[in-house]
CSV table of C-alpha atoms in Angstrom, one decimal:
chain,number,residue,atom,x,y,z
H,268,MET,CA,-0.9,-18.9,8.6
H,269,LEU,CA,1.4,-22.0,8.3
H,270,ARG,CA,3.4,-20.2,5.6
H,271,ALA,CA,4.0,-17.3,7.9
H,272,PHE,CA,5.1,-19.7,10.7
H,273,LEU,CA,7.5,-21.5,8.4
H,274,ARG,CA,8.9,-18.1,7.3
H,275,ALA,CA,9.4,-17.2,10.9
H,276,ALA,CA,11.3,-20.4,11.6
H,277,ALA,CA,13.5,-19.8,8.6
H,278,ALA,CA,14.1,-16.2,9.7
H,279,ARG,CA,15.3,-17.4,13.1
H,280,VAL,CA,17.9,-19.7,11.4
H,281,ARG,CA,19.1,-16.9,9.2
H,282,SER,CA,19.2,-14.3,12.0
H,283,ARG,CA,22.0,-15.6,14.2
H,284,SER,CA,24.1,-12.7,13.0
H,285,PRO,CA,21.2,-10.5,11.9
H,286,ARG,CA,21.3,-7.9,9.2
H,287,PRO,CA,18.3,-5.7,8.3
H,288,ALA,CA,15.7,-7.8,6.7
H,289,PRO,CA,14.5,-6.9,3.2
H,290,ASP,CA,11.0,-5.4,3.2
H,291,ASP,CA,9.5,-8.6,1.8
H,292,ASP,CA,11.0,-10.7,4.6
H,293,VAL,CA,9.7,-8.8,7.6
H,294,LEU,CA,7.2,-10.6,9.8
H,295,LEU,CA,4.3,-8.9,11.6
H,296,ASP,CA,3.5,-10.3,15.1
H,297,ALA,CA,5.3,-13.6,14.4
H,298,PRO,CA,4.7,-16.1,17.2
H,299,ASP,CA,7.7,-17.6,19.1
H,300,ASP,CA,8.5,-21.3,19.0
H,301,ARG,CA,6.2,-22.1,21.9
H,302,LEU,CA,3.1,-20.2,20.7
H,303,ALA,CA,3.3,-21.1,17.0
H,304,PRO,CA,2.3,-24.8,17.4
H,305,ALA,CA,-0.7,-23.8,19.6
H,306,LEU,CA,-1.9,-21.4,16.9
H,307,VAL,CA,-1.5,-23.9,14.1
H,308,ALA,CA,-3.5,-26.5,16.0
H,309,ALA,CA,-6.2,-23.9,16.9
H,310,ALA,CA,-6.5,-23.2,13.1
H,311,ARG,CA,-7.3,-26.8,12.8
H,312,GLY,CA,-9.9,-26.6,15.6
H,313,GLU,CA,-7.7,-28.3,18.1
H,314,HIS,CA,-7.3,-26.8,21.6
H,315,GLY,CA,-4.9,-29.3,23.2
H,316,PRO,CA,-1.6,-27.5,22.4
H,317,ALA,CA,-3.0,-24.2,23.6
H,318,ALA,CA,-4.2,-25.9,26.8
H,319,GLY,CA,-0.8,-27.4,27.3
H,320,LEU,CA,1.0,-24.2,26.7
H,321,LEU,CA,-1.0,-22.1,29.2
H,322,ALA,CA,-1.0,-24.9,31.8
H,323,GLY,CA,2.8,-24.9,31.5
H,324,THR,CA,3.1,-21.2,32.1
H,325,ARG,CA,0.7,-21.4,35.1
H,326,GLU,CA,2.6,-24.3,36.7
H,327,SER,CA,6.0,-22.7,36.2
H,328,ALA,CA,4.8,-19.2,37.2
H,329,GLU,CA,5.8,-17.6,33.9
H,330,TRP,CA,3.4,-14.8,34.3
H,331,ASP,CA,4.7,-12.5,31.5
H,332,HIS,CA,4.7,-15.3,29.0
H,333,ARG,CA,1.3,-16.4,30.2
H,334,ASP,CA,-0.1,-12.9,29.8
H,335,ARG,CA,1.3,-12.5,26.3
H,336,TYR,CA,0.2,-16.0,25.1
H,337,THR,CA,-3.3,-15.4,26.5
H,338,THR,CA,-3.6,-12.1,24.6
H,339,ARG,CA,-2.5,-13.8,21.3
H,340,LEU,CA,-4.8,-16.7,21.7
H,341,ALA,CA,-7.8,-14.5,22.6
H,342,ALA,CA,-7.0,-12.4,19.5
H,343,PHE,CA,-7.0,-15.5,17.3
H,344,ALA,CA,-10.3,-16.7,18.8
H,345,ARG,CA,-12.0,-13.5,17.7
H,346,SER,CA,-12.0,-14.7,14.2
H,347,ARG,CA,-11.6,-18.5,14.7
H,348,PRO,CA,-13.5,-19.4,18.0
H,349,GLU,CA,-14.3,-23.1,17.3
H,350,TRP,CA,-11.3,-24.5,19.1
H,351,LEU,CA,-12.1,-22.3,22.2
H,352,ASP,CA,-15.7,-23.3,22.1
H,353,THR,CA,-14.7,-27.0,22.0
H,354,TRP,CA,-12.3,-26.4,24.9
H,355,ARG,CA,-14.9,-24.8,27.0
H,356,ALA,CA,-17.4,-27.5,26.3
H,357,THR,CA,-14.9,-30.2,27.1
H,358,ALA,CA,-13.5,-28.6,30.2
H,359,PRO,CA,-15.9,-25.9,31.4
H,360,ASP,CA,-13.9,-25.3,34.6
H,361,ASP,CA,-10.5,-25.2,33.1
H,362,PRO,CA,-8.8,-22.1,34.5
H,363,ASP,CA,-6.9,-21.5,31.3
H,364,ALA,CA,-9.9,-21.8,29.1
H,365,LEU,CA,-11.7,-19.4,31.4
H,366,LEU,CA,-8.8,-17.0,31.2
H,367,VAL,CA,-8.8,-16.9,27.4
H,368,SER,CA,-12.6,-16.5,27.3
H,369,ALA,CA,-12.5,-13.6,29.7
H,370,ARG,CA,-9.7,-11.9,27.7
H,371,LEU,CA,-11.7,-12.5,24.5
H,372,ALA,CA,-14.9,-11.0,26.0
H,373,VAL,CA,-13.0,-7.8,27.0
H,374,HIS,CA,-11.4,-7.6,23.5
H,375,ARG,CA,-14.8,-8.0,21.8
H,376,HIS,CA,-16.3,-5.0,23.7
H,377,TRP,CA,-13.2,-2.8,23.5
H,378,ASP,CA,-13.9,-1.3,20.0
H,379,SER,CA,-17.6,-0.8,20.6
H,380,PRO,CA,-19.0,2.8,20.9
H,381,ALA,CA,-20.8,1.4,24.0
H,382,ARG,CA,-17.5,0.1,25.4
H,383,ALA,CA,-17.8,1.6,28.9
H,384,GLU,CA,-21.3,0.4,29.5
H,385,LEU,CA,-20.7,-3.1,28.1
H,386,LEU,CA,-17.5,-3.5,30.2
H,387,ARG,CA,-19.3,-2.3,33.3
H,388,GLN,CA,-21.8,-5.1,32.8
H,389,LEU,CA,-19.0,-7.6,32.1
H,390,LEU,CA,-16.7,-6.5,35.0
H,391,PRO,CA,-18.4,-8.5,37.8
H,392,ALA,CA,-18.1,-11.7,35.9
H,393,VAL,CA,-14.4,-11.1,35.0
H,394,VAL,CA,-13.6,-10.2,38.7
H,395,ALA,CA,-15.4,-13.4,39.9
H,396,ALA,CA,-13.4,-15.5,37.4
H,397,ALA,CA,-10.2,-13.9,38.6
H,398,GLY,CA,-11.1,-14.6,42.2
H,399,ALA,CA,-11.7,-18.3,41.4
H,400,ALA,CA,-8.3,-18.6,39.6
H,401,GLY,CA,-6.4,-19.1,42.8
H,402,PRO,CA,-4.0,-17.2,45.1
H,403,VAL,CA,-0.9,-17.0,42.8
H,404,ASP,CA,-1.9,-16.1,39.2
H,405,PRO,CA,-1.9,-12.4,38.5
H,406,VAL,CA,-3.0,-12.7,34.8
H,407,PRO,CA,-6.8,-13.0,35.4
H,408,TRP,CA,-6.5,-9.8,37.6
H,409,ARG,CA,-4.7,-8.1,34.7
H,410,THR,CA,-7.7,-8.9,32.6
H,411,ALA,CA,-10.0,-7.5,35.3
H,412,LEU,CA,-7.9,-4.3,35.3
H,413,ASP,CA,-8.3,-4.0,31.5
H,414,ALA,CA,-12.1,-4.3,31.9
H,415,ALA,CA,-12.1,-1.8,34.7
H,416,ARG,CA,-10.1,0.7,32.7
H,417,GLY,CA,-12.4,0.3,29.7
H,418,ALA,CA,-15.4,0.7,32.0
H,419,ARG,CA,-13.9,3.9,33.4
H,420,ALA,CA,-14.1,2.5,36.9
H,421,PRO,CA,-13.5,4.9,39.8
H,422,HIS,CA,-10.1,5.0,41.4
H,423,ALA,CA,-11.1,3.1,44.5
H,424,GLU,CA,-12.4,0.2,42.4
H,425,PHE,CA,-9.4,0.1,40.2
H,426,GLU,CA,-7.0,0.2,43.1
H,427,ARG,CA,-8.8,-2.7,44.7
H,428,LEU,CA,-8.2,-4.8,41.6
H,429,TRP,CA,-4.6,-3.6,41.3
H,430,GLU,CA,-3.9,-4.7,44.9
H,431,GLN,CA,-5.1,-8.2,44.0
H,432,ALA,CA,-2.8,-8.3,41.0
H,433,VAL,CA,0.4,-7.1,42.6
H,434,ARG,CA,-0.2,-9.2,45.7
H,435,ARG,CA,0.2,-12.2,43.4
H,436,SER,CA,3.1,-10.9,41.4
H,437,PRO,CA,4.6,-7.5,42.3
H,438,HIS,CA,6.6,-7.2,39.1
H,439,HIS,CA,4.0,-8.5,36.5
H,440,TYR,CA,4.5,-6.3,33.4
H,441,GLY,CA,1.0,-6.5,32.0
H,442,SER,CA,-0.7,-5.4,35.2
H,443,HIS,CA,1.7,-2.4,35.4
H,444,VAL,CA,1.0,-1.5,31.8
H,445,VAL,CA,-2.8,-1.4,32.4
H,446,ALA,CA,-2.2,0.7,35.6
H,447,LEU,CA,0.0,3.1,33.6
H,448,GLU,CA,-2.7,3.5,30.9
H,449,TYR,CA,-5.4,4.0,33.5
H,450,LEU,CA,-3.2,6.7,35.1
H,451,ALA,CA,-2.6,8.4,31.7
H,452,ASP,CA,-6.4,8.4,31.0
H,453,THR,CA,-7.5,9.8,34.4
H,454,SER,CA,-4.7,12.0,35.8
H,455,PRO,CA,-4.6,15.8,35.1
H,456,HIS,CA,-0.8,15.6,35.4
H,457,ALA,CA,-0.4,12.4,33.4
H,458,HIS,CA,3.2,12.9,32.0
H,459,GLY,CA,4.9,13.3,35.3
H,460,GLU,CA,2.8,10.8,37.3
H,461,CYS,CA,3.2,8.2,34.6
H,462,LEU,CA,7.0,8.6,34.6
H,463,ASP,CA,7.0,8.6,38.5
H,464,PHE,CA,5.0,5.3,38.6
H,465,ALA,CA,7.0,3.6,35.9
H,466,GLU,CA,10.4,4.6,37.4
H,467,ARG,CA,9.5,3.3,40.8
H,468,ALA,CA,8.3,0.0,39.4
H,469,ALA,CA,11.5,-0.4,37.3
H,470,GLN,CA,13.8,0.5,40.2
H,471,ASP,CA,12.3,-2.2,42.4
H,472,ALA,CA,12.3,-5.0,39.8
H,473,PRO,CA,14.9,-7.7,39.3
H,474,GLU,CA,17.5,-7.0,36.6
H,475,ASP,CA,15.9,-9.2,34.0
H,476,ALA,CA,12.3,-8.4,34.7
H,477,LEU,CA,10.3,-7.1,31.8
H,478,VAL,CA,8.7,-4.4,34.0
H,479,ARG,CA,12.1,-2.7,33.9
H,480,ALA,CA,10.9,-1.5,30.5
H,481,LEU,CA,7.9,0.3,32.0
H,482,PRO,CA,9.6,3.7,31.8
H,483,LEU,CA,9.9,3.2,28.1
H,484,ARG,CA,6.2,2.6,27.9
H,485,ALA,CA,5.6,5.8,29.9
H,486,ALA,CA,7.9,7.7,27.5
H,487,PHE,CA,5.8,6.4,24.6
H,488,THR,CA,2.6,7.6,26.4
H,489,CYS,CA,4.1,11.1,26.8
H,490,LEU,CA,5.5,11.3,23.3
H,491,ARG,CA,2.3,10.0,21.7
H,492,THR,CA,0.2,12.5,23.6
H,493,ASP,CA,2.5,15.3,22.3
H,494,ALA,CA,2.3,13.9,18.7
H,495,THR,CA,-1.5,13.6,18.6
H,496,GLY,CA,-2.5,16.6,20.7
H,497,THR,CA,-4.9,14.4,22.8
H,498,GLY,CA,-5.0,13.3,26.4
H,499,PRO,CA,-4.8,15.1,29.7
H,500,ARG,CA,-1.8,17.3,28.7
H,501,ALA,CA,-3.1,18.3,25.3
H,502,GLY,CA,-2.3,21.9,24.7
H,503,GLY,CA,0.1,22.0,27.6
H,504,ALA,CA,3.9,22.0,27.6
H,505,SER,CA,5.7,19.5,25.5
H,506,ALA,CA,6.7,16.2,27.2
H,507,VAL,CA,10.0,16.3,25.4
H,508,GLY,CA,10.7,19.8,26.7
H,509,VAL,CA,9.6,19.2,30.3
H,510,HIS,CA,10.8,15.6,30.9
H,511,ARG,CA,13.6,15.3,28.3
H,512,ALA,CA,16.2,13.9,30.6
H,513,ARG,CA,13.7,11.3,32.0
H,514,LEU,CA,12.7,10.2,28.5
H,515,HIS,CA,16.3,9.7,27.5
H,516,ALA,CA,16.9,7.8,30.7
H,517,ALA,CA,13.9,5.5,29.9
H,518,ALA,CA,15.4,4.8,26.5
H,519,ASP,CA,18.8,4.1,28.0
H,520,ARG,CA,17.3,1.6,30.5
H,521,ALA,CA,15.4,-0.2,27.8
H,522,THR,CA,18.5,-0.3,25.6
H,523,ALA,CA,20.3,-2.2,28.4
H,524,LEU,CA,17.3,-4.6,28.7
H,525,SER,CA,17.4,-5.1,25.0
H,526,ALA,CA,21.1,-6.0,25.1
H,527,ALA,CA,20.3,-8.8,27.6
H,528,HIS,CA,18.2,-10.6,24.9
H,529,PRO,CA,19.6,-12.4,21.8
H,530,ALA,CA,19.4,-10.7,18.5
H,531,ALA,CA,16.4,-11.5,16.3
H,532,ASP,CA,14.5,-12.8,19.4
H,533,PRO,CA,10.7,-12.8,18.8
H,534,TRP,CA,10.1,-12.4,22.6
H,535,ALA,CA,12.1,-9.1,22.6
H,536,ALA,CA,10.6,-7.8,19.4
H,537,GLU,CA,7.9,-5.6,21.0
H,538,LEU,CA,10.4,-4.1,23.4
H,539,ARG,CA,12.7,-3.3,20.5
H,540,ASN,CA,9.9,-1.9,18.2
H,541,LEU,CA,8.8,0.3,21.0
H,542,LEU,CA,12.4,1.4,21.7
H,543,VAL,CA,12.8,2.3,18.0
H,544,TYR,CA,9.7,4.5,18.2
H,545,VAL,CA,11.0,6.4,21.3
H,546,LEU,CA,14.5,6.8,20.0
H,547,VAL,CA,13.3,8.2,16.7
H,548,ARG,CA,11.1,10.7,18.5
H,549,LEU,CA,14.1,11.7,20.6
H,550,ASP,CA,16.2,12.2,17.4
H,551,ARG,CA,18.5,9.3,18.4
H,552,HIS,CA,18.6,7.8,14.9
H,553,ARG,CA,21.9,6.0,15.2
H,554,ASP,CA,20.6,4.2,18.4
H,555,ALA,CA,17.4,3.4,16.6
H,556,ALA,CA,19.3,1.9,13.7
H,557,GLU,CA,21.0,-0.5,16.1
H,558,GLN,CA,17.7,-1.6,17.6
H,559,LEU,CA,16.4,-2.1,14.1
H,560,ARG,CA,19.4,-4.4,13.4
H,561,LEU,CA,18.7,-6.3,16.7
H,562,THR,CA,15.0,-6.9,16.0
H,563,GLY,CA,15.8,-8.6,12.7
H,564,PRO,CA,12.7,-9.5,10.7
H,565,TYR,CA,10.3,-9.1,13.6
H,566,VAL,CA,7.7,-6.3,13.5
H,567,THR,CA,5.0,-5.9,16.2
H,568,SER,CA,1.7,-4.2,15.7
H,569,PHE,CA,2.3,-2.2,18.8
H,570,PRO,CA,3.4,0.6,18.8
H,571,TRP,CA,3.0,1.2,15.0
H,572,ASP,CA,-0.8,0.7,15.1
H,573,ARG,CA,-1.1,3.6,17.5
H,574,ASP,CA,1.4,5.9,15.9
H,575,THR,CA,-1.1,7.3,13.3
H,576,ASP,CA,-4.6,6.8,12.1
H,577,ASP,CA,-3.2,4.6,9.3
H,578,PRO,CA,-4.3,1.0,10.0
H,579,ASP,CA,-1.2,-0.5,8.5
H,580,PRO,CA,1.4,-1.0,11.2
H,581,LEU,CA,3.8,-2.9,8.9
H,582,GLY,CA,3.8,-0.1,6.4
H,583,ARG,CA,4.4,2.4,9.2
H,584,PHE,CA,7.3,0.4,10.5
H,585,LEU,CA,8.9,0.2,7.0
H,586,GLN,CA,8.4,3.9,6.6
H,587,VAL,CA,10.2,4.7,9.9
H,588,ARG,CA,13.0,2.2,9.1
H,589,ALA,CA,13.5,3.9,5.7
H,590,ASP,CA,13.6,7.3,7.3
H,591,VAL,CA,16.2,6.2,9.9
H,592,ARG,CA,18.4,4.8,7.1
H,593,ALA,CA,18.0,8.0,5.1
H,594,ARG,CA,19.0,10.2,8.1
H,595,LEU,CA,22.1,8.1,8.7
H,596,LYS,CA,23.2,8.5,5.1
H,597,THR,CA,23.0,12.3,5.6
H,598,GLY,CA,25.0,12.1,8.8
H,599,ALA,CA,22.2,12.6,11.3
H,600,HIS,CA,22.7,11.1,14.8
């Protein structure tokens, strides 16, 4: 792990004027400079840096950062829980330790064949923890939304949790992503409704808000449903055919958001990886090549881990990147 973090730091130094990274130099899910020390310490069994990181995001109301860091810390705790166990034992009422623990509990049940039943049992405890987290933090409510989605909660229950999240932060990206995924799972007209929801959220958001990328996430949902032949619209009209202009507009909006971030920025890596996926599916290979240049060495598991049944997101990214380069050599746009 430390070797990977050192490679990430070196890559940031080299990437001020980024060129496409060689295959051996790309980094999967590399943490940013704030998260990396917390993960290194957690690998040693120390929870202090993680506690300080999450406390800082809570005090400064950095909800998108808080959400992403919580997810990464919970994922780490799935295989190395000692630091979190110590944290909980040392500070059983710490809101940040409770948040990571709740996210971890949801993650542990997500891949179970009995996911819906397990999450139905867990949901009251997650909601109670969110209610105790205070009047301003939306991230515990995003965790409750995740649990409700996995539990296949009825619309009224999900909407009640959604209202609690957006009351605290009307432009929190993570809460909107979960709501979008719930809509995609449950609506008989998912493509159009997902795009409607995402476009409204993006239109109302500040210029630099991450939620302005929500239409791109909706476009991914539509395109992936078309590619896999699953979901509410399986067997129906192609999303690309019915909503083509809206999908291109989502990609254009996300391209503008990408341009607002520095090149080779780990924070923007997921946005740019997702944008590459959508641009490739829309046959905009020259635009995809530019986003590949901007993302530098940073590869994110999402969306490549959902693109195929292949459990190798890094390999899938490298394959797509090679395909884009080959198409440009043959003159494809």
